[in-house]
Amino acid sequence: MKGYRPKLHWHAVCWELPHQGCMKCNTNGASRENPRESIYSLCVKNHDGDLVYAEASMIGIRTNMEAETKAILRALRYCKSNNINNVRIETNSLVVAKMIRHEWQIPWNQKRFKI
């Protein structure tokens, strides 16, 4: 390992307002270890950036991927029950985002989750 220098990659991330008439939902799920006590959170903002709804909850012993997925599922359920149809959901989980876009294989039974 002598002389090893890891390559660092970075890019700036900036939250942007949704377009007029749209909403944006940001989600997050976290676990101290995998699995361990976990929490999810979400917030919905309108096109002015005003907070419309926020939610967070402890979900017991779970993995971080389960927590991330729970956050997105709760966001979708909130939007559906409140007739919010024009919403962009943003997650900080590359793994979950790629699974949603069918770029990576989902490691559990999808039929369990109903929106």
C-alpha positions in Angstrom: 0.0 0.0 0.0 3.0 2.2 0.1 2.6 5.1 -2.3 -1.1 4.4 -2.7 -3.1 7.5 -3.4 -6.9 7.1 -3.7 -8.7 9.1 -6.4 -11.2 11.5 -4.9 -14.3 12.4 -6.9 -16.6 15.2 -5.9 -19.3 17.5 -7.2 -21.3 20.3 -5.7 -24.9 19.6 -4.8 -27.4 22.4 -4.7 -31.1 22.2 -3.8 -33.2 23.8 -6.6 -36.8 25.0 -6.4 -39.3 22.8 -8.3 -41.0 24.3 -11.4 -44.1 26.4 -11.0 -47.1 24.1 -10.1 -44.8 21.3 -9.0 -43.7 20.0 -5.6 -40.4 18.5 -4.5 -39.9 15.8 -1.9 -36.6 15.1 -0.4 -36.1 11.8 1.5 -33.5 10.3 3.7 -33.0 7.0 5.6 -30.2 6.2 8.1 -28.9 3.4 10.1 -25.9 3.6 12.5 -24.7 0.2 11.3 -26.3 -2.5 9.1 -28.7 -3.5 10.5 -29.2 -1.3 13.5 -31.7 1.2 14.9 -32.9 3.2 11.9 -34.8 6.3 11.0 -36.4 7.8 7.9 -37.4 11.4 7.1 -39.0 13.3 4.3 -40.1 16.8 3.5 -42.3 18.2 0.7 -41.9 21.7 -0.5 -43.8 23.8 -3.1 -42.5 25.8 -6.0 -41.7 28.7 -3.6 -39.6 26.5 -1.4 -42.2 26.6 1.4 -42.5 23.5 3.5 -45.8 21.7 2.9 -45.2 18.6 4.9 -42.5 16.8 6.9 -42.3 13.5 8.6 -39.7 11.4 10.4 -39.9 8.2 12.4 -37.8 5.6 14.0 -38.4 2.2 12.3 -36.5 -0.2 14.5 -33.7 -2.5 13.5 -33.3 -2.1 9.8 -30.6 -1.5 7.2 -29.9 1.9 5.7 -31.3 0.7 2.4 -34.5 -0.4 4.1 -34.7 3.1 5.8 -34.1 4.9 2.4 -36.8 2.8 0.7 -39.3 3.4 3.6 -38.8 7.1 3.2 -39.6 7.0 -0.5 -42.6 4.7 0.1 -44.0 7.1 2.8 -43.4 10.1 0.5 -45.3 8.3 -2.4 -48.2 7.4 0.0 -48.4 11.0 1.3 -48.5 12.4 -2.2 -51.1 9.9 -3.4 -53.4 10.5 -0.4 -53.1 14.3 -0.9 -53.6 14.3 -4.6 -50.1 15.6 -5.3 -49.5 14.3 -8.8 -46.7 16.6 -10.1 -43.9 15.8 -7.6 -40.2 15.1 -8.0 -38.7 12.8 -5.3 -35.1 13.2 -4.6 -33.1 10.7 -2.5 -29.5 10.8 -1.4 -29.2 7.0 -2.0 -27.5 6.1 -5.3 -28.4 2.5 -4.7 -32.1 3.1 -4.2 -32.3 5.6 -7.1 -30.7 3.0 -9.5 -33.1 0.3 -8.3 -36.1 2.6 -9.0 -34.8 3.3 -12.5 -34.3 -0.4 -13.0 -30.6 0.0 -13.5 -29.7 -2.3 -10.6 -31.5 -5.4 -9.4 -33.8 -5.1 -6.4 -32.8 -7.5 -3.7 -36.3 -8.2 -2.2 -39.8 -9.1 -3.2 -41.4 -6.0 -4.7 -45.0 -7.4 -4.3 -44.8 -6.6 -0.5 -44.9 -2.9 -1.2 -48.2 -1.3 -2.3 -48.5 2.4 -2.7 
